[in-house]
Tab-separated table of C-alpha atoms in Angstrom:
chain	number	residue	atom	x	y	z
A	287	MET	CA	32.114	34.321	1.422
A	288	ILE	CA	32.253	30.243	0.246
A	289	TYR	CA	29.825	29.447	2.818
A	290	ARG	CA	27.091	32.486	1.860
A	291	LEU	CA	27.512	31.063	-1.950
A	292	ILE	CA	26.489	27.040	-0.767
A	293	CYS	CA	23.566	28.739	1.019
A	294	PHE	CA	22.486	30.428	-1.401
A	295	ILE	CA	22.780	27.391	-4.203
A	296	ILE	CA	21.019	25.511	-1.779
A	297	PHE	CA	17.729	28.056	-1.683
A	298	ALA	CA	17.992	28.392	-5.364
A	299	VAL	CA	18.070	24.262	-5.346
A	300	LEU	CA	15.166	24.572	-2.980
A	301	SER	CA	13.288	27.179	-4.229
A	302	PHE	CA	12.876	25.027	-8.258
A	303	ALA	CA	12.870	21.778	-6.262
A	304	ASN	CA	8.404	21.649	-6.326
A	305	THR	CA	8.102	24.004	-9.468
A	306	ILE	CA	10.012	20.745	-11.892
A	307	GLU	CA	7.139	19.984	-14.491
A	308	ALA	CA	8.140	16.159	-14.633
A	309	LYS	CA	6.984	15.066	-11.347
A	310	GLU	CA	5.739	11.440	-11.116
A	311	PHE	CA	3.009	11.775	-7.900
A	312	ASP	CA	2.821	7.878	-6.329
A	313	GLU	CA	-0.858	7.493	-6.350
A	314	VAL	CA	-0.338	8.078	-10.591
A	315	ARG	CA	2.405	5.211	-10.484
A	316	ALA	CA	-0.087	3.276	-8.111
A	317	LEU	CA	-2.269	3.441	-10.959
A	318	GLN	CA	0.305	2.019	-13.973
A	319	THR	CA	0.141	-0.408	-11.625
A	320	ARG	CA	-1.619	-3.671	-12.388
A	321	LEU	CA	-1.889	-6.534	-11.193
A	322	PRO	CA	0.127	-9.177	-12.316
A	323	TYR	CA	-1.660	-11.916	-14.447
A	324	GLU	CA	-1.831	-15.329	-12.467
A	325	GLU	CA	-3.661	-18.132	-11.979
A	326	ALA	CA	-4.824	-19.498	-8.467
A	327	THR	CA	-3.368	-22.587	-8.634
A	328	SER	CA	-0.029	-21.184	-7.820
A	329	PHE	CA	-1.192	-19.695	-4.565
A	330	LYS	CA	-1.355	-22.061	-1.711
A	331	GLY	CA	-4.444	-22.875	0.420
A	332	ASN	CA	-6.148	-22.786	-2.860
A	333	VAL	CA	-9.347	-24.481	-3.797
A	334	VAL	CA	-10.746	-26.247	-7.344
A	335	LYS	CA	-13.913	-27.490	-7.657
A	336	HIS	CA	-15.227	-28.398	-11.132
A	337	GLY	CA	-12.437	-27.329	-12.909
A	338	ILE	CA	-12.407	-23.663	-11.118
A	339	SER	CA	-10.021	-22.549	-8.083
A	340	LEU	CA	-10.203	-19.756	-6.186
A	341	ALA	CA	-7.430	-18.285	-4.151
A	342	ALA	CA	-6.491	-15.686	-1.654
A	343	HIS	CA	-4.104	-13.322	-0.645
A	344	PRO	CA	-3.359	-11.136	2.236
A	345	LEU	CA	-1.428	-7.888	1.327
A	346	ASN	CA	0.929	-6.897	3.581
A	347	LYS	CA	2.130	-3.727	3.601
A	348	GLU	CA	5.735	-2.902	0.769
A	349	GLU	CA	2.301	-4.883	-2.152
A	350	CYS	CA	-0.017	-1.970	-0.045
A	351	GLU	CA	2.044	0.451	-1.332
A	352	LYS	CA	3.263	-0.663	-4.788
A	353	TYR	CA	-0.278	-1.080	-5.635
A	354	PHE	CA	-2.262	1.642	-3.759
A	355	SER	CA	0.881	3.792	-2.798
A	356	TYR	CA	-0.322	3.963	0.877
A	357	ASP	CA	0.397	1.517	3.524
A	358	LEU	CA	-3.524	0.467	4.437
A	359	ASN	CA	-2.886	-2.081	6.435
A	360	GLY	CA	-1.474	0.298	8.920
A	361	ASP	CA	-4.623	2.070	9.414
A	362	GLY	CA	-6.993	-1.116	9.712
A	363	TYR	CA	-8.109	-2.561	6.349
A	364	LEU	CA	-6.762	-5.926	5.205
A	365	PRO	CA	-7.081	-6.042	1.370
A	366	VAL	CA	-7.425	-9.460	-0.116
A	367	LYS	CA	-5.887	-10.052	-3.280
A	368	ILE	CA	-8.847	-13.199	-5.065
A	369	VAL	CA	-7.789	-15.341	-7.474
A	370	LEU	CA	-9.873	-16.889	-9.258
A	371	THR	CA	-8.430	-19.399	-12.776
A	372	ASN	CA	-11.395	-20.898	-14.778
A	373	THR	CA	-9.710	-24.609	-15.895
A	374	SER	CA	-13.641	-26.100	-17.292
A	375	ALA	CA	-15.709	-25.408	-20.189
A	376	LEU	CA	-18.009	-24.017	-19.256
A	377	ARG	CA	-18.959	-19.338	-19.281
A	378	LEU	CA	-19.467	-18.050	-15.253
A	379	LEU	CA	-20.807	-15.418	-13.897
A	380	VAL	CA	-18.499	-14.209	-11.251
A	381	HIS	CA	-20.430	-11.789	-8.987
A	382	GLY	CA	-17.404	-10.718	-7.397
A	383	SER	CA	-18.827	-7.582	-5.505
A	384	ASP	CA	-20.842	-10.335	-3.335
A	385	VAL	CA	-17.667	-11.626	-1.632
A	386	GLU	CA	-16.732	-12.369	1.614
A	387	LEU	CA	-14.872	-12.788	4.468
A	388	THR	CA	-16.182	-15.847	6.883
A	389	ALA	CA	-15.238	-17.105	10.164
A	390	GLY	CA	-17.042	-20.101	11.597
A	391	LYS	CA	-20.583	-19.015	11.007
A	392	GLN	CA	-19.603	-15.375	10.808
A	393	THR	CA	-18.942	-14.166	7.883
A	394	PHE	CA	-18.072	-9.695	6.777
A	395	THR	CA	-18.710	-7.277	4.019
A	396	PRO	CA	-16.185	-6.106	2.866
A	397	LEU	CA	-16.105	-1.991	2.859
A	398	PRO	CA	-17.795	0.675	0.645
A	399	SER	CA	-14.649	2.215	-1.228
A	400	SER	CA	-14.864	5.191	-1.029
A	401	GLU	CA	-14.641	4.839	2.368
A	402	LEU	CA	-10.936	4.074	1.145
A	403	ILE	CA	-10.617	6.505	-0.791
A	404	LEU	CA	-11.700	9.724	1.124
A	405	LYS	CA	-9.595	8.009	3.536
A	406	ILE	CA	-6.153	8.524	1.469
A	407	GLN	CA	-7.483	11.633	-0.481
A	408	ASP	CA	-7.583	13.381	2.602
A	409	ASP	CA	-3.859	12.413	3.504
A	410	ILE	CA	-2.779	14.125	0.305
A	411	SER	CA	-0.175	16.852	0.999
A	412	ILE	CA	1.283	19.561	-1.112
A	413	PRO	CA	3.204	22.320	-0.228
A	414	PHE	CA	1.519	25.425	-0.388
A	415	PHE	CA	5.080	27.056	-1.427
A	416	ASN	CA	7.124	27.466	-4.572
A	417	VAL	CA	4.106	26.534	-6.444
A	418	SER	CA	1.493	28.199	-8.413
A	419	LYS	CA	-2.204	28.553	-7.357
A	420	GLU	CA	-2.443	26.898	-10.535
A	421	GLU	CA	0.103	24.021	-10.173
A	422	TYR	CA	-1.500	23.525	-6.518
A	423	TYR	CA	-5.068	22.289	-7.986
A	424	ASN	CA	-3.879	20.215	-10.607
A	425	GLU	CA	-1.742	18.493	-8.955
A	426	ASP	CA	-4.270	17.891	-6.472
A	427	ALA	CA	-6.859	16.571	-8.132
A	428	ILE	CA	-4.064	14.628	-10.678
A	429	ARG	CA	-3.213	12.462	-6.467
A	430	LYS	CA	-7.091	12.765	-5.609
A	431	ASN	CA	-8.379	11.142	-10.084
A	432	ALA	CA	-6.114	8.282	-9.758
A	433	ILE	CA	-7.043	7.242	-6.022
A	434	PHE	CA	-10.355	7.107	-7.303
A	435	VAL	CA	-9.495	5.388	-10.650
A	436	ASN	CA	-7.167	3.180	-9.076
A	437	PHE	CA	-9.606	1.502	-6.662
A	438	ASN	CA	-11.795	0.642	-9.616
A	439	GLN	CA	-9.899	-0.921	-11.976
A	440	LYS	CA	-8.058	-3.197	-8.624
A	441	GLY	CA	-11.238	-4.038	-6.859
A	442	LEU	CA	-13.239	-7.250	-8.515
A	443	GLY	CA	-16.319	-5.959	-9.933
A	444	TYR	CA	-19.311	-8.820	-12.205
A	445	ARG	CA	-17.825	-9.435	-14.513
A	446	ILE	CA	-17.326	-12.717	-17.421
A	447	LEU	CA	-15.325	-15.183	-16.642
A	448	GLU	CA	-14.605	-17.196	-19.729
A	449	PRO	CA	-12.474	-20.932	-20.264
A	450	ASN	CA	-8.800	-21.159	-18.882
A	451	GLN	CA	-9.450	-17.252	-18.433
A	452	SER	CA	-8.465	-15.967	-15.503
A	453	VAL	CA	-9.576	-12.597	-13.588
A	454	SER	CA	-7.782	-10.948	-10.355
A	455	GLY	CA	-9.213	-8.235	-7.857
A	456	ILE	CA	-8.346	-6.387	-4.589
A	457	ALA	CA	-11.352	-6.251	-2.027
A	458	PHE	CA	-11.302	-4.239	1.455
A	459	PHE	CA	-12.449	-5.756	4.769
A	460	ASN	CA	-12.114	-3.649	8.486
A	461	SER	CA	-9.137	-5.982	10.276
A	462	ASN	CA	-10.429	-4.110	13.233
A	463	LYS	CA	-13.229	-6.497	13.669
A	464	LEU	CA	-12.233	-9.520	12.190
A	465	PRO	CA	-10.450	-12.168	14.134
A	466	LYS	CA	-6.718	-12.982	13.427
A	467	LYS	CA	-7.421	-16.320	12.379
A	468	ASP	CA	-9.343	-19.149	10.760
A	469	LEU	CA	-10.177	-16.576	7.970
A	470	SER	CA	-11.904	-17.533	4.403
A	471	VAL	CA	-12.853	-15.896	0.910
A	472	ARG	CA	-16.621	-16.964	0.088
A	473	LEU	CA	-16.847	-16.289	-3.131
A	474	ARG	CA	-20.544	-17.252	-5.760
A	475	VAL	CA	-19.867	-17.752	-9.769
A	476	GLN	CA	-23.031	-18.564	-11.707
A	477	ASP	CA	-22.975	-21.185	-15.284
A	478	LEU	CA	-23.743	-19.338	-17.773
A	479	GLY	CA	-24.498	-21.950	-20.236
A	480	ARG	CA	-28.012	-23.030	-17.635
A	481	VAL	CA	-28.361	-20.709	-14.848
A	482	ARG	CA	-27.132	-22.932	-12.116
A	483	TYR	CA	-24.393	-20.835	-8.734
A	484	LEU	CA	-21.129	-22.681	-7.260
A	485	SER	CA	-20.014	-21.043	-4.172
A	486	LEU	CA	-16.539	-21.591	-3.296
A	487	GLU	CA	-14.083	-21.095	-0.236
A	488	ALA	CA	-10.412	-20.196	0.251
A	489	VAL	CA	-8.898	-20.333	3.422
A	490	LEU	CA	-6.936	-16.697	3.340
A	491	HIS	CA	-2.489	-17.578	2.851
B	166	MET	CA	26.391	34.597	13.549
B	167	GLN	CA	23.146	36.316	12.601
B	168	PHE	CA	23.390	35.791	9.123
B	169	LYS	CA	23.184	31.578	9.779
B	170	ILE	CA	20.818	31.931	12.350
B	171	VAL	CA	17.996	33.668	9.427
B	172	PHE	CA	19.842	31.183	6.845
B	173	THR	CA	18.848	28.214	9.175
B	174	PHE	CA	15.101	29.661	9.931
B	175	LEU	CA	15.118	30.138	6.357
B	176	LEU	CA	15.297	26.636	4.920
B	177	SER	CA	13.703	24.987	8.103
B	178	CYS	CA	10.794	26.636	7.091
B	179	LEU	CA	10.933	25.192	2.879
B	180	LEU	CA	12.089	21.595	4.347
B	181	LEU	CA	9.350	22.032	6.711
B	182	ALA	CA	6.511	22.494	3.238
B	183	GLY	CA	7.226	19.894	1.791
B	184	CYS	CA	6.180	18.002	4.968
B	185	ALA	CA	2.682	20.484	5.535
B	186	PRO	CA	-0.327	19.110	5.201
B	187	GLY	CA	-2.172	20.940	2.222
B	188	MET	CA	-5.007	22.435	2.134
B	189	ALA	CA	-7.732	20.807	1.792
B	190	VAL	CA	-9.704	21.141	-1.996
B	191	GLU	CA	-12.923	21.606	-1.656
B	192	LYS	CA	-15.116	19.166	-3.919
B	193	PRO	CA	-17.361	19.292	-6.924
B	194	LYS	CA	-21.280	19.623	-5.221
B	195	PRO	CA	-23.725	18.626	-7.777
B	196	SER	CA	-26.077	21.104	-7.869
B	197	GLU	CA	-29.332	20.718	-6.121
B	198	PHE	CA	-31.791	23.039	-8.626
B	199	ASN	CA	-30.856	21.936	-12.453
B	200	LYS	CA	-29.770	17.882	-11.615
B	201	PRO	CA	-29.740	16.044	-15.336
B	202	SER	CA	-31.352	13.531	-16.649
B	203	LEU	CA	-29.908	10.168	-17.332
B	204	MET	CA	-33.117	9.628	-20.078
B	205	TYR	CA	-32.686	9.726	-24.008
B	206	GLN	CA	-34.693	9.467	-26.986
B	207	PRO	CA	-34.608	5.754	-27.339
B	208	GLY	CA	-33.539	3.602	-30.531
B	209	ARG	CA	-36.178	2.676	-33.532
B	210	ARG	CA	-36.882	-0.252	-34.168
B	211	MET	CA	-33.927	-2.784	-35.597
B	212	LEU	CA	-35.578	-5.982	-36.587
B	213	ALA	CA	-38.680	-6.073	-38.591
B	214	GLU	CA	-38.980	-9.167	-37.762
B	215	PRO	CA	-38.815	-10.475	-33.993
B	216	LYS	CA	-35.495	-12.620	-33.234
B	217	TYR	CA	-37.139	-13.757	-30.187
B	218	ALA	CA	-41.215	-14.287	-30.541
B	219	LEU	CA	-41.281	-14.223	-26.894
B	220	LYS	CA	-42.628	-11.913	-24.084
B	221	LEU	CA	-39.812	-10.496	-22.384
B	222	GLY	CA	-40.128	-8.999	-18.637
B	223	VAL	CA	-37.090	-6.127	-18.232
B	224	MET	CA	-36.023	-6.767	-14.488
B	225	ASP	CA	-34.927	-3.577	-12.450
B	226	VAL	CA	-31.254	-2.820	-12.643
B	227	GLN	CA	-28.813	-4.251	-10.124
B	228	ASP	CA	-26.030	-1.707	-9.369
B	229	LYS	CA	-23.274	-3.235	-8.469
B	230	ARG	CA	-20.107	-0.652	-8.900
B	231	ILE	CA	-17.361	-0.961	-6.878
B	232	VAL	CA	-16.987	2.801	-6.900
B	233	PRO	CA	-19.764	5.253	-6.715
B	234	PHE	CA	-20.379	8.203	-9.888
B	235	TRP	CA	-17.421	10.908	-8.545
B	236	TYR	CA	-15.947	9.990	-5.331
B	237	ASP	CA	-17.947	10.128	-2.912
B	238	ALA	CA	-21.054	11.618	-4.610
B	239	ASP	CA	-23.859	9.491	-7.030
B	240	ASP	CA	-27.064	12.209	-6.646
B	241	PHE	CA	-25.731	14.067	-9.648
B	242	PHE	CA	-29.161	13.222	-11.514
B	243	SER	CA	-32.910	13.811	-10.973
B	244	GLU	CA	-33.127	10.027	-11.643
B	245	THR	CA	-31.151	7.791	-9.651
B	246	ILE	CA	-28.866	5.904	-11.449
B	247	SER	CA	-29.838	1.973	-10.959
B	248	GLN	CA	-33.692	3.662	-11.706
B	249	GLY	CA	-32.551	6.199	-15.632
B	250	PHE	CA	-30.238	2.534	-16.666
B	251	THR	CA	-33.117	0.502	-15.407
B	252	MET	CA	-36.048	2.694	-17.632
B	253	ASN	CA	-33.277	2.955	-20.105
B	254	ILE	CA	-32.749	-0.630	-21.273
B	255	TYR	CA	-36.102	-1.373	-20.608
B	256	ARG	CA	-37.282	1.714	-23.530
B	257	ASP	CA	-34.487	1.089	-25.653
B	258	ILE	CA	-35.181	-3.118	-26.270
B	259	ARG	CA	-38.960	-2.481	-26.628
B	260	SER	CA	-38.786	-0.428	-29.255
B	261	SER	CA	-35.924	-2.086	-30.869
B	262	GLY	CA	-38.267	-4.730	-32.088
B	263	ILE	CA	-35.673	-7.926	-31.386
B	264	PHE	CA	-39.624	-8.995	-28.769
B	265	THR	CA	-42.764	-9.495	-29.189
B	266	GLU	CA	-43.527	-7.249	-26.044
B	267	VAL	CA	-41.305	-6.032	-23.982
B	268	VAL	CA	-42.666	-5.808	-19.705
B	269	ARG	CA	-41.409	-4.126	-17.124
B	270	ILE	CA	-40.264	-5.852	-13.751
B	271	GLN	CA	-40.647	-3.761	-10.880
B	272	GLU	CA	-38.140	-5.440	-8.796
B	273	GLN	CA	-34.511	-6.644	-8.406
B	274	PRO	CA	-33.869	-10.751	-10.013
B	275	PRO	CA	-34.086	-13.022	-5.734
B	276	ALA	CA	-30.601	-13.293	-5.615
B	277	THR	CA	-30.482	-16.295	-6.499
B	278	LEU	CA	-31.867	-17.916	-9.272
B	279	THR	CA	-33.703	-21.186	-9.056
B	280	ALA	CA	-36.470	-23.476	-10.886
B	281	GLU	CA	-38.802	-22.509	-8.698
B	282	ASN	CA	-38.848	-18.059	-8.246
B	283	MET	CA	-37.891	-18.617	-11.927
B	284	MET	CA	-41.214	-20.281	-12.453
B	285	SER	CA	-42.837	-17.625	-10.580
B	286	LEU	CA	-41.222	-15.471	-12.261
B	287	LYS	CA	-43.173	-16.522	-15.626
B	288	ASN	CA	-46.414	-16.922	-13.848
B	289	LYS	CA	-46.355	-13.800	-12.068
B	290	TYR	CA	-45.860	-11.668	-14.970
B	291	GLY	CA	-46.675	-13.669	-17.891
B	292	VAL	CA	-43.544	-13.994	-19.507
B	293	ASP	CA	-41.168	-15.790	-21.121
B	294	MET	CA	-37.690	-14.480	-20.956
B	295	ILE	CA	-36.534	-12.457	-18.801
B	296	LEU	CA	-33.167	-9.403	-18.738
B	297	VAL	CA	-31.460	-9.500	-15.813
B	298	THR	CA	-28.602	-6.586	-16.202
B	299	TYR	CA	-26.475	-5.279	-13.642
B	300	ILE	CA	-24.337	-2.503	-13.763
B	301	ASN	CA	-20.849	-2.953	-12.533
B	302	GLU	CA	-19.033	1.243	-13.673
B	303	PHE	CA	-20.425	3.974	-13.609
B	304	TYR	CA	-17.917	7.195	-12.664
B	305	MET	CA	-16.323	9.999	-13.893
B	306	SER	CA	-12.536	10.250	-14.287
B	307	ARG	CA	-10.944	13.446	-14.710
B	308	GLN	CA	-7.104	13.316	-16.787
B	309	LYS	CA	-4.793	15.470	-16.904
B	310	THR	CA	-3.311	16.603	-20.211
B	311	GLY	CA	-0.029	18.260	-20.720
B	312	GLU	CA	2.188	19.953	-17.746
B	313	THR	CA	0.607	20.757	-14.308
B	314	ARG	CA	0.006	25.254	-14.455
B	315	MET	CA	-2.218	24.491	-17.420
B	316	ASN	CA	-6.213	23.937	-16.931
B	317	THR	CA	-6.597	21.436	-19.383
B	318	TYR	CA	-8.551	17.854	-18.598
B	319	VAL	CA	-9.867	15.447	-20.617
B	320	VAL	CA	-13.056	14.071	-18.417
B	321	THR	CA	-14.317	11.199	-19.020
B	322	PRO	CA	-17.215	9.448	-18.260
B	323	ARG	CA	-17.447	5.688	-18.214
B	324	VAL	CA	-19.780	3.078	-18.428
B	325	GLY	CA	-19.647	-1.003	-18.090
B	326	LEU	CA	-22.711	-3.358	-18.226
B	327	VAL	CA	-23.206	-6.559	-17.184
B	328	ALA	CA	-26.181	-8.274	-18.876
B	329	GLN	CA	-28.092	-12.170	-19.380
B	330	LEU	CA	-31.307	-13.730	-21.275
B	331	ILE	CA	-32.485	-15.119	-19.607
B	332	TYR	CA	-35.159	-18.047	-20.690
B	333	LEU	CA	-37.631	-18.979	-17.651
B	334	GLU	CA	-38.993	-22.505	-18.602
B	335	LYS	CA	-35.573	-24.188	-18.674
B	336	GLY	CA	-33.374	-22.407	-17.083
B	337	ILE	CA	-31.205	-21.346	-19.762
B	338	VAL	CA	-28.626	-18.511	-20.206
B	339	VAL	CA	-29.764	-17.399	-23.822
B	340	TRP	CA	-27.079	-14.297	-23.741
B	341	ALA	CA	-24.516	-12.642	-21.636
B	342	GLU	CA	-21.729	-10.228	-22.333
B	343	LYS	CA	-20.402	-7.000	-20.718
B	344	VAL	CA	-20.818	-4.201	-22.756
B	345	ASP	CA	-18.211	-0.747	-22.322
B	346	ARG	CA	-18.104	2.355	-23.019
B	347	LYS	CA	-16.671	5.887	-22.301
B	348	GLN	CA	-17.256	9.498	-23.470
B	349	GLU	CA	-14.667	11.951	-23.944
B	350	ASP	CA	-14.755	16.210	-23.741
B	351	ILE	CA	-11.968	18.450	-22.852
B	352	SER	CA	-12.273	21.088	-19.838
B	353	ASN	CA	-10.136	23.800	-18.923
B	354	THR	CA	-11.157	24.165	-15.589
B	355	GLY	CA	-11.501	20.442	-15.333
B	356	VAL	CA	-15.683	20.034	-14.413
B	357	LEU	CA	-18.047	19.914	-16.422
B	358	SER	CA	-21.620	22.203	-16.731
B	359	ASP	CA	-24.743	19.968	-15.490
B	360	GLY	CA	-25.557	19.808	-18.923
B	361	LYS	CA	-22.521	18.878	-20.272
B	362	MET	CA	-22.085	16.005	-17.389
B	363	GLY	CA	-25.652	15.260	-17.802
B	364	GLU	CA	-24.895	14.480	-21.915
B	365	LEU	CA	-22.349	13.073	-21.909
B	366	SER	CA	-23.736	10.012	-19.413
B	367	ARG	CA	-26.443	9.360	-21.646
B	368	LYS	CA	-24.330	8.893	-24.351
B	369	VAL	CA	-22.493	6.653	-21.866
B	370	ILE	CA	-25.630	4.562	-22.126
B	371	GLN	CA	-27.461	5.326	-24.804
B	372	ASP	CA	-23.966	3.506	-26.699
B	373	SER	CA	-24.094	0.595	-23.814
B	374	VAL	CA	-27.362	-0.407	-24.156
B	375	GLY	CA	-26.830	-0.618	-27.763
B	376	ASP	CA	-24.316	-2.527	-27.929
B	377	MET	CA	-26.636	-4.750	-26.401
B	378	LYS	CA	-28.971	-5.380	-28.842
B	379	ALA	CA	-26.909	-5.299	-31.092
B	380	LEU	CA	-24.751	-8.564	-29.285
B	381	ILE	CA	-28.666	-9.936	-28.641
B	382	ILE	CA	-28.641	-10.086	-31.843
B	383	GLN	CA	-25.635	-10.939	-33.122
B	384	THR	CA	-24.643	-13.432	-30.713
B	385	GLY	CA	-28.133	-14.184	-28.703
B	386	LYS	CA	-28.594	-18.265	-29.136
B	387	VAL	CA	-31.347	-19.041	-31.955
B	388	MET	CA	-34.344	-20.160	-30.212
B	389	ARG	CA	-37.099	-22.971	-32.491
B	390	ARG	CA	-39.628	-24.463	-30.717
B	391	THR	CA	-40.069	-28.077	-30.113
B	392	LYS	CA	-42.604	-30.587	-30.587
């Protein structure tokens, strides 16, 4: 009798587990986890030219899960955090979308974010049992939207960088096509006083 | 004994349900026959006398977005996104009265602006200044409100533009800013009609270009004739 009662309680708890309202989805948590304010000079391998410093750091498994709720390294992607700090007196236009990885004379352009977004979205699994149709579709929409917005927020687009400011963003590369060593990140900035450019290249650390 | 077997089976089914791959949810598809346009009526003249008594060339807008408009799709509008932005910026700046004359330059700005190619643009199109604009963001997000059982969403199209106004003869950036705007609407299904999506998108672009014009007037460098 006691055994049956325990079984009934476990069954009831499991049945209700998926209908609890206050769900915290990993994708939403990742979206709310912003990249911290960092300065390029605090990273190993940073390069400084005319008061503008650049650093690049590949994200490990834990960082990928923290910022994207997904182990991107395990799927053949190399997410690289790029940090640029402006200690010069110039206003700069950061050509963030045109960032490149280099290895000797080879150059590698970032993957389009839409490829990664679809890859992660396809991996979402929602238990179809114990939830209403509305809940199922709504959970799916919440999680997919969080992934989509997160990639935009953490990307390194075109930005204006004022003096004494720092900017960080993540670019994604196909790790299967990259050499294992001597990788550097190349980023170009433009002076917003008189039109001239500065190209910075920092070793990946 | 029989009860234990049945119970174990039921319990396994419940546990596995949590790990089973979810059913695919269809993504919204752009309507092929009723795509809304991004074009809006340009604003009225803002200045009685032009701030810059010069001829401006508006170059084709460069699309530097990180994510497409909606997940992996961009073809929701009757124009391409860069065409829509280019035409709106050109028409709105032209009607603002900030410059004496505004022409459209139907080419992308060179990847690197050198003294030579700036002079080449000046001679080819007879312009004194160029406006170079980059689209940094133009996407629509769908944020759930309330509990998961309720079908209420806030649908938000967002625009982020970075633009610079360059005086070609000296290669000076007369004005450069980033403008960000968003519009919001409540949807009970999470998907907006083509008409509503077009209306919100046009409004958010119009607001962004409006900010650009106001900022050029307020923060653009004052230019004086030199002897």
